[in-house]
Amino acid sequence: MPDSAQKPVLGILGGLGPAASCYLYQMLIDHTPAQRDQDHIDLLLCSRASTPDRTAFITGESQADPLPFMLRDAQRLADGGATVLAIPCNTAHYFYERIAAAVPVPVLNMPALVAAEARARGCQKLGILATDGTLLGKAYQLVCQEQGLAWAKPAPAQQAAVMRIIYDQIKQGRRADIAAFNAAVDDLKAQGCTHAVLGCTELSLVKRDEHLPDDFFLDSTEVLCRAALRACGVEPVGF
Amino acid sequence: MPDSAQKPVLGILGGLGPAASCYLYQMLIDHTPAQRDQDHIDLLLCSRASTPDRTAFITGESQADPLPFMLRDAQRLADGGATVLAIPCNTAHYFYERIAAAVPVPVLNMPALVAAEARARGCQKLGILATDGTLLGKAYQLVCQEQGLAWAKPAPAQQAAVMRIIYDQIKQGRRADIAAFNAAVDDLKAQGCTHAVLGCTELSLVKRDEHLPDDFFLDSTEVLCRAALRACGVEPVGF
């Protein structure tokens, strides 16, 4: 057997939730220039659906800490041969520094990658569509600050609707209430946002299923997908 | 952290090819009764796309042996906590006994599960739609014999078309030539087949995308999905 230890292997710390991880996996396949199986990247995916809810812990609603699960799985992915890790859950990036410090391989930082892309696309003010946990943890606010970008979040009523879309609709395998989604987007536009990040991987599923336009939305899953392919030596196609 | 070592964990020996593995992952999600992330099963997926082609090795066209890759990955999945393994590649089941003997956890036998289901559905003669490697390895012929089922395979010209659909179309991310596919199916029906197995996980993608009917086709990925969910304590819904 040829020594494949030299070959890049993507480790996906996933299941947060499973549908979002599966969508990243499909996206990696779809955007790889491939004529045969062996043209695709090797990857290990840990879909640990039993990881406690990230938002519930960050907001203090639950004492069940997801970090020990993520640390154990990140280490197992590295032990299994992953050479770079991706975490297809924006809210989990609340724990980014602690995960990145604990494993011997690089970990892609999804919010930081999104903010850099927003800046490159000429964004002046970034709307943040995300969970309460992501907003409370300030992952996007901090990376916007680092990139010199203004930011805004939906007003409370619209944010409550975003949470319902994520938890009561998408995570339950249902379609999003697109009128409620558009109301949140309109609120961000009224606040002067030139772009908005789909800063929850469940909202990436809304973009896919409702064909949301690329000119206003930055899709965190798409940004992560491109970075992951490049980290594995593949130049993505078809975006 | 609660000890999750007691919880079932599905290990997927995948990437053979990646699109078929991703489809199994999506199917597992879609057929789990879930109101939240934590209702889904935990799983580890090794998408080792670099595994040498199974059919090319079995037919002698290539000397690159996929077995050492699969043995290493199967062991790693077990080491990582998988309590049961699934292999979403029919052709790889040529190596089933050697993989099952090498790991300390049960490995689902996709052709055996399909043949049992065919018998339960009253099949009299099973058409085998599969790769040249699967046909040469006789995985389906042997399990049909065990279940007392007659079987047939497409005539050479139609089998060549099936191979083109798998390798030149589906594995390259293209749509299947459905006229050529239907010609192979007609050939099986002319040979008296009451049912046919989509005995290549790439052909499961043809069923999904072309809406092939459930009354004639047994989809090996669907059979594997149901068995995998049950092995993890979940009764599948929505089939």
mmCIF file of C-alpha atoms in Angstrom, chain A:
data_model
loop_
_atom_site.group_PDB
_atom_site.id
_atom_site.type_symbol
_atom_site.label_atom_id
_atom_site.label_comp_id
_atom_site.label_asym_id
_atom_site.label_seq_id
_atom_site.Cartn_x
_atom_site.Cartn_y
_atom_site.Cartn_z
ATOM 1 C CA MET A 1 0.000 0.000 0.000
ATOM 2 C CA PRO A 2 1.415 3.403 -0.938
ATOM 3 C CA ASP A 3 2.023 5.600 2.080
ATOM 4 C CA SER A 4 -0.910 7.967 2.069
ATOM 5 C CA ALA A 5 0.275 9.673 5.272
ATOM 6 C CA GLN A 6 1.625 12.477 3.080
ATOM 7 C CA LYS A 7 -1.719 13.102 1.414
ATOM 8 C CA PRO A 8 -3.910 15.874 2.870
ATOM 9 C CA VAL A 9 -6.962 14.575 4.720
ATOM 10 C CA LEU A 10 -9.796 16.874 5.719
ATOM 11 C CA GLY A 11 -11.278 16.230 9.144
ATOM 12 C CA ILE A 12 -14.838 17.441 9.606
ATOM 13 C CA LEU A 13 -15.963 17.990 13.189
ATOM 14 C CA GLY A 14 -19.615 17.655 12.364
ATOM 15 C CA GLY A 15 -23.115 16.593 13.207
ATOM 16 C CA LEU A 16 -23.780 20.099 14.530
ATOM 17 C CA GLY A 17 -26.308 19.468 12.954
ATOM 18 C CA PRO A 18 -26.012 16.481 10.639
ATOM 19 C CA ALA A 19 -27.851 18.038 7.663
ATOM 20 C CA ALA A 20 -25.388 20.930 7.581
ATOM 21 C CA SER A 21 -22.429 18.538 7.689
ATOM 22 C CA CYS A 22 -23.906 16.440 4.909
ATOM 23 C CA TYR A 23 -24.407 19.564 2.821
ATOM 24 C CA LEU A 24 -20.739 20.524 3.272
ATOM 25 C CA TYR A 25 -19.719 17.000 2.207
ATOM 26 C CA GLN A 26 -21.914 17.202 -0.915
ATOM 27 C CA MET A 27 -20.581 20.679 -1.689
ATOM 28 C CA LEU A 28 -16.968 19.462 -1.431
ATOM 29 C CA ILE A 29 -17.815 16.710 -3.936
ATOM 30 C CA ASP A 30 -19.710 19.000 -6.311
ATOM 31 C CA HIS A 31 -16.957 21.614 -6.468
ATOM 32 C CA THR A 32 -14.028 19.245 -6.983
ATOM 33 C CA PRO A 33 -12.905 18.825 -10.593
ATOM 34 C CA ALA A 34 -13.140 15.021 -10.780
ATOM 35 C CA GLN A 35 -13.283 12.403 -13.489
ATOM 36 C CA ARG A 36 -13.103 9.458 -11.085
ATOM 37 C CA ASP A 37 -13.394 8.646 -7.380
ATOM 38 C CA GLN A 38 -9.665 9.082 -6.818
ATOM 39 C CA ASP A 39 -9.754 12.752 -7.923
ATOM 40 C CA HIS A 40 -11.755 13.599 -4.781
ATOM 41 C CA ILE A 41 -10.165 14.517 -1.478
ATOM 42 C CA ASP A 42 -9.880 12.046 1.367
ATOM 43 C CA LEU A 43 -11.853 13.087 4.401
ATOM 44 C CA LEU A 44 -12.901 11.876 7.825
ATOM 45 C CA LEU A 45 -16.217 13.083 9.122
ATOM 46 C CA CYS A 46 -17.284 12.763 12.728
ATOM 47 C CA SER A 47 -21.032 13.368 12.850
ATOM 48 C CA ARG A 48 -21.490 13.563 16.616
ATOM 49 C CA ALA A 49 -25.148 14.510 16.714
ATOM 50 C CA SER A 50 -25.216 13.801 20.458
ATOM 51 C CA THR A 51 -22.982 16.830 21.129
ATOM 52 C CA PRO A 52 -24.983 19.114 23.444
ATOM 53 C CA ASP A 53 -26.591 22.139 21.814
ATOM 54 C CA ARG A 54 -24.102 24.969 21.499
ATOM 55 C CA THR A 55 -26.518 27.886 21.711
ATOM 56 C CA ALA A 56 -28.291 26.473 24.783
ATOM 57 C CA PHE A 57 -24.948 26.270 26.605
ATOM 58 C CA ILE A 58 -23.665 29.702 25.544
ATOM 59 C CA THR A 59 -26.899 31.434 26.500
ATOM 60 C CA GLY A 60 -26.909 29.616 29.864
ATOM 61 C CA GLU A 61 -30.158 27.824 29.126
ATOM 62 C CA SER A 62 -28.383 24.480 29.591
ATOM 63 C CA GLN A 63 -25.407 23.363 31.674
ATOM 64 C CA ALA A 64 -24.504 20.569 29.218
ATOM 65 C CA ASP A 65 -21.104 21.636 27.885
ATOM 66 C CA PRO A 66 -20.427 20.670 24.252
ATOM 67 C CA LEU A 67 -16.694 21.467 24.453
ATOM 68 C CA PRO A 68 -15.488 18.128 25.905
ATOM 69 C CA PHE A 69 -17.258 16.301 23.063
ATOM 70 C CA MET A 70 -15.697 18.543 20.458
ATOM 71 C CA LEU A 71 -12.218 18.324 21.987
ATOM 72 C CA ARG A 72 -12.380 14.538 22.074
ATOM 73 C CA ASP A 73 -13.630 14.284 18.495
ATOM 74 C CA ALA A 74 -11.128 16.837 17.176
ATOM 75 C CA GLN A 75 -8.320 14.824 18.742
ATOM 76 C CA ARG A 76 -9.714 11.593 17.295
ATOM 77 C CA LEU A 77 -9.870 13.133 13.829
ATOM 78 C CA ALA A 78 -6.224 14.179 14.135
ATOM 79 C CA ASP A 79 -5.304 10.730 15.489
ATOM 80 C CA GLY A 80 -7.114 9.171 12.524
ATOM 81 C CA GLY A 81 -4.963 11.076 10.053
ATOM 82 C CA ALA A 82 -6.745 14.378 9.444
ATOM 83 C CA THR A 83 -4.243 17.054 8.462
ATOM 84 C CA VAL A 84 -6.638 20.023 8.688
ATOM 85 C CA LEU A 85 -9.980 20.394 10.463
ATOM 86 C CA ALA A 86 -13.204 22.143 9.482
ATOM 87 C CA ILE A 87 -16.169 22.726 11.804
ATOM 88 C CA PRO A 88 -19.425 23.225 9.852
ATOM 89 C CA CYS A 89 -21.176 24.965 12.760
ATOM 90 C CA ASN A 90 -20.767 28.685 13.276
ATOM 91 C CA THR A 91 -21.985 28.593 16.864
ATOM 92 C CA ALA A 92 -19.301 26.009 17.736
ATOM 93 C CA HIS A 93 -16.692 28.634 16.791
ATOM 94 C CA TYR A 94 -17.356 30.154 20.220
ATOM 95 C CA PHE A 95 -14.912 27.422 21.312
ATOM 96 C CA TYR A 96 -12.562 27.900 18.335
ATOM 97 C CA GLU A 97 -9.436 28.980 20.223
ATOM 98 C CA ARG A 98 -9.723 26.151 22.725
ATOM 99 C CA ILE A 99 -10.188 23.532 19.991
ATOM 100 C CA ALA A 100 -7.406 24.954 17.809
ATOM 101 C CA ALA A 101 -5.030 25.016 20.798
ATOM 102 C CA ALA A 102 -5.790 21.401 21.681
ATOM 103 C CA VAL A 103 -5.043 19.649 18.393
ATOM 104 C CA PRO A 104 -1.770 19.312 16.468
ATOM 105 C CA VAL A 105 -3.285 20.266 13.096
ATOM 106 C CA PRO A 106 -4.646 23.572 11.767
ATOM 107 C CA VAL A 107 -8.343 24.298 12.233
ATOM 108 C CA LEU A 108 -10.121 26.475 9.659
ATOM 109 C CA ASN A 109 -11.776 29.520 11.246
ATOM 110 C CA MET A 110 -15.077 29.941 9.429
ATOM 111 C CA PRO A 111 -16.107 33.409 10.725
ATOM 112 C CA ALA A 112 -12.612 34.809 10.057
ATOM 113 C CA LEU A 113 -12.701 33.416 6.512
ATOM 114 C CA VAL A 114 -16.150 34.930 5.943
ATOM 115 C CA ALA A 115 -15.107 38.370 7.189
ATOM 116 C CA ALA A 116 -12.037 38.361 4.940
ATOM 117 C CA GLU A 117 -14.204 37.461 1.970
ATOM 118 C CA ALA A 118 -16.775 40.129 2.891
ATOM 119 C CA ARG A 119 -14.027 42.724 2.903
ATOM 120 C CA ALA A 120 -12.650 41.452 -0.414
ATOM 121 C CA ARG A 121 -16.142 41.771 -1.908
ATOM 122 C CA GLY A 122 -16.376 45.440 -0.899
ATOM 123 C CA CYS A 123 -18.815 44.955 1.949
ATOM 124 C CA GLN A 124 -19.390 48.094 3.999
ATOM 125 C CA LYS A 125 -21.712 46.779 6.653
ATOM 126 C CA LEU A 126 -22.287 43.094 7.292
ATOM 127 C CA GLY A 127 -25.611 41.794 8.540
ATOM 128 C CA ILE A 128 -25.270 38.780 10.803
ATOM 129 C CA LEU A 129 -27.870 36.025 10.404
ATOM 130 C CA ALA A 130 -26.976 33.509 13.082
ATOM 131 C CA THR A 131 -28.113 31.777 16.254
ATOM 132 C CA ASP A 132 -28.503 33.607 19.547
ATOM 133 C CA GLY A 133 -25.431 31.689 20.710
ATOM 134 C CA THR A 134 -23.289 32.924 17.826
ATOM 135 C CA LEU A 135 -24.464 36.496 18.389
ATOM 136 C CA LEU A 136 -23.884 36.317 22.150
ATOM 137 C CA GLY A 137 -20.423 34.787 21.615
ATOM 138 C CA LYS A 138 -19.621 37.682 19.249
ATOM 139 C CA ALA A 139 -17.685 35.501 16.779
ATOM 140 C CA TYR A 140 -18.797 37.601 13.797
ATOM 141 C CA GLN A 141 -18.671 40.936 15.609
ATOM 142 C CA LEU A 142 -15.006 40.339 16.513
ATOM 143 C CA VAL A 143 -13.893 39.274 13.045
ATOM 144 C CA CYS A 144 -15.744 42.250 11.535
ATOM 145 C CA GLN A 145 -13.844 44.503 13.932
ATOM 146 C CA GLU A 146 -10.561 42.884 12.843
ATOM 147 C CA GLN A 147 -11.433 43.543 9.189
ATOM 148 C CA GLY A 148 -12.642 47.096 9.850
ATOM 149 C CA LEU A 149 -16.200 46.217 8.873
ATOM 150 C CA ALA A 150 -19.358 47.617 10.439
ATOM 151 C CA TRP A 151 -21.981 45.057 11.355
ATOM 152 C CA ALA A 152 -25.612 44.765 12.378
ATOM 153 C CA LYS A 153 -27.902 42.077 13.729
ATOM 154 C CA PRO A 154 -31.661 41.703 13.239
ATOM 155 C CA ALA A 155 -34.021 43.438 15.649
ATOM 156 C CA PRO A 156 -35.263 41.141 18.459
ATOM 157 C CA ALA A 157 -38.519 40.070 16.784
ATOM 158 C CA GLN A 158 -36.697 39.243 13.543
ATOM 159 C CA GLN A 159 -33.923 37.442 15.447
ATOM 160 C CA ALA A 160 -36.557 35.310 17.180
ATOM 161 C CA ALA A 161 -37.843 34.363 13.724
ATOM 162 C CA VAL A 162 -34.326 33.421 12.590
ATOM 163 C CA MET A 163 -34.037 31.123 15.622
ATOM 164 C CA ARG A 164 -37.361 29.499 14.775
ATOM 165 C CA ILE A 165 -36.179 28.908 11.205
ATOM 166 C CA ILE A 166 -32.991 27.232 12.450
ATOM 167 C CA TYR A 167 -34.400 25.159 15.313
ATOM 168 C CA ASP A 168 -38.084 24.568 14.538
ATOM 169 C CA GLN A 169 -37.833 24.304 10.771
ATOM 170 C CA ILE A 170 -34.432 23.389 9.271
ATOM 171 C CA LYS A 171 -33.089 21.216 12.117
ATOM 172 C CA GLN A 172 -36.406 19.328 11.980
ATOM 173 C CA GLY A 173 -36.099 18.697 8.246
ATOM 174 C CA ARG A 174 -38.788 21.230 7.280
ATOM 175 C CA ARG A 175 -38.762 24.158 4.832
ATOM 176 C CA ALA A 176 -37.973 27.638 6.136
ATOM 177 C CA ASP A 177 -40.671 30.262 6.626
ATOM 178 C CA ILE A 178 -39.275 32.396 3.819
ATOM 179 C CA ALA A 179 -41.508 35.396 4.564
ATOM 180 C CA ALA A 180 -40.105 35.555 8.093
ATOM 181 C CA PHE A 181 -36.598 35.124 6.712
ATOM 182 C CA ASN A 182 -37.097 37.969 4.251
ATOM 183 C CA ALA A 183 -38.398 40.207 7.039
ATOM 184 C CA ALA A 184 -35.107 39.689 8.916
ATOM 185 C CA VAL A 185 -33.176 40.468 5.735
ATOM 186 C CA ASP A 186 -35.220 43.624 5.145
ATOM 187 C CA ASP A 187 -34.444 44.713 8.690
ATOM 188 C CA LEU A 188 -30.703 44.304 8.020
ATOM 189 C CA LYS A 189 -30.993 46.255 4.753
ATOM 190 C CA ALA A 190 -32.876 49.027 6.586
ATOM 191 C CA GLN A 191 -29.910 49.194 8.948
ATOM 192 C CA GLY A 192 -27.623 49.836 5.975
ATOM 193 C CA CYS A 193 -26.152 46.385 5.436
ATOM 194 C CA THR A 194 -24.664 45.903 1.969
ATOM 195 C CA HIS A 195 -24.253 42.165 2.575
ATOM 196 C CA ALA A 196 -25.307 39.564 5.112
ATOM 197 C CA VAL A 197 -23.601 36.428 6.265
ATOM 198 C CA LEU A 198 -25.583 33.218 6.479
ATOM 199 C CA GLY A 199 -23.731 32.677 9.727
ATOM 200 C CA CYS A 200 -25.383 29.413 10.665
ATOM 201 C CA THR A 201 -24.821 26.340 8.526
ATOM 202 C CA GLU A 202 -28.568 25.578 8.717
ATOM 203 C CA LEU A 203 -29.158 28.910 6.941
ATOM 204 C CA SER A 204 -26.893 27.649 4.141
ATOM 205 C CA LEU A 205 -29.578 25.031 3.564
ATOM 206 C CA VAL A 206 -32.101 27.865 3.202
ATOM 207 C CA LYS A 207 -29.885 29.448 0.534
ATOM 208 C CA ARG A 208 -29.702 26.125 -1.313
ATOM 209 C CA ASP A 209 -33.400 25.333 -1.105
ATOM 210 C CA GLU A 210 -34.755 28.850 -1.693
ATOM 211 C CA HIS A 211 -32.079 29.931 -4.208
ATOM 212 C CA LEU A 212 -31.013 33.017 -2.246
ATOM 213 C CA PRO A 213 -28.893 35.389 -4.366
ATOM 214 C CA ASP A 214 -25.084 35.416 -4.204
ATOM 215 C CA ASP A 215 -24.743 39.180 -4.484
ATOM 216 C CA PHE A 216 -26.158 39.978 -1.036
ATOM 217 C CA PHE A 217 -25.472 36.789 0.925
ATOM 218 C CA LEU A 218 -22.154 35.346 2.004
ATOM 219 C CA ASP A 219 -22.720 31.667 2.706
ATOM 220 C CA SER A 220 -20.503 30.474 5.545
ATOM 221 C CA THR A 221 -20.659 26.856 4.315
ATOM 222 C CA GLU A 222 -19.531 27.880 0.822
ATOM 223 C CA VAL A 223 -16.647 29.910 2.272
ATOM 224 C CA LEU A 224 -15.620 26.956 4.450
ATOM 225 C CA CYS A 225 -15.897 24.562 1.497
ATOM 226 C CA ARG A 226 -13.577 26.646 -0.678
ATOM 227 C CA ALA A 227 -11.001 26.996 2.115
ATOM 228 C CA ALA A 228 -11.175 23.272 2.912
ATOM 229 C CA LEU A 229 -10.637 22.231 -0.712
ATOM 230 C CA ARG A 230 -7.695 24.620 -1.060
ATOM 231 C CA ALA A 231 -6.219 23.334 2.201
ATOM 232 C CA CYS A 232 -6.325 19.885 0.574
ATOM 233 C CA GLY A 233 -4.657 21.063 -2.631
ATOM 234 C CA VAL A 234 -7.794 21.291 -4.782
ATOM 235 C CA GLU A 235 -8.839 24.469 -6.578
ATOM 236 C CA PRO A 236 -12.632 24.536 -6.341
ATOM 237 C CA VAL A 237 -14.729 24.777 -9.508
ATOM 238 C CA GLY A 238 -18.300 25.772 -10.189
ATOM 239 C CA PHE A 239 -18.890 28.459 -7.565
#
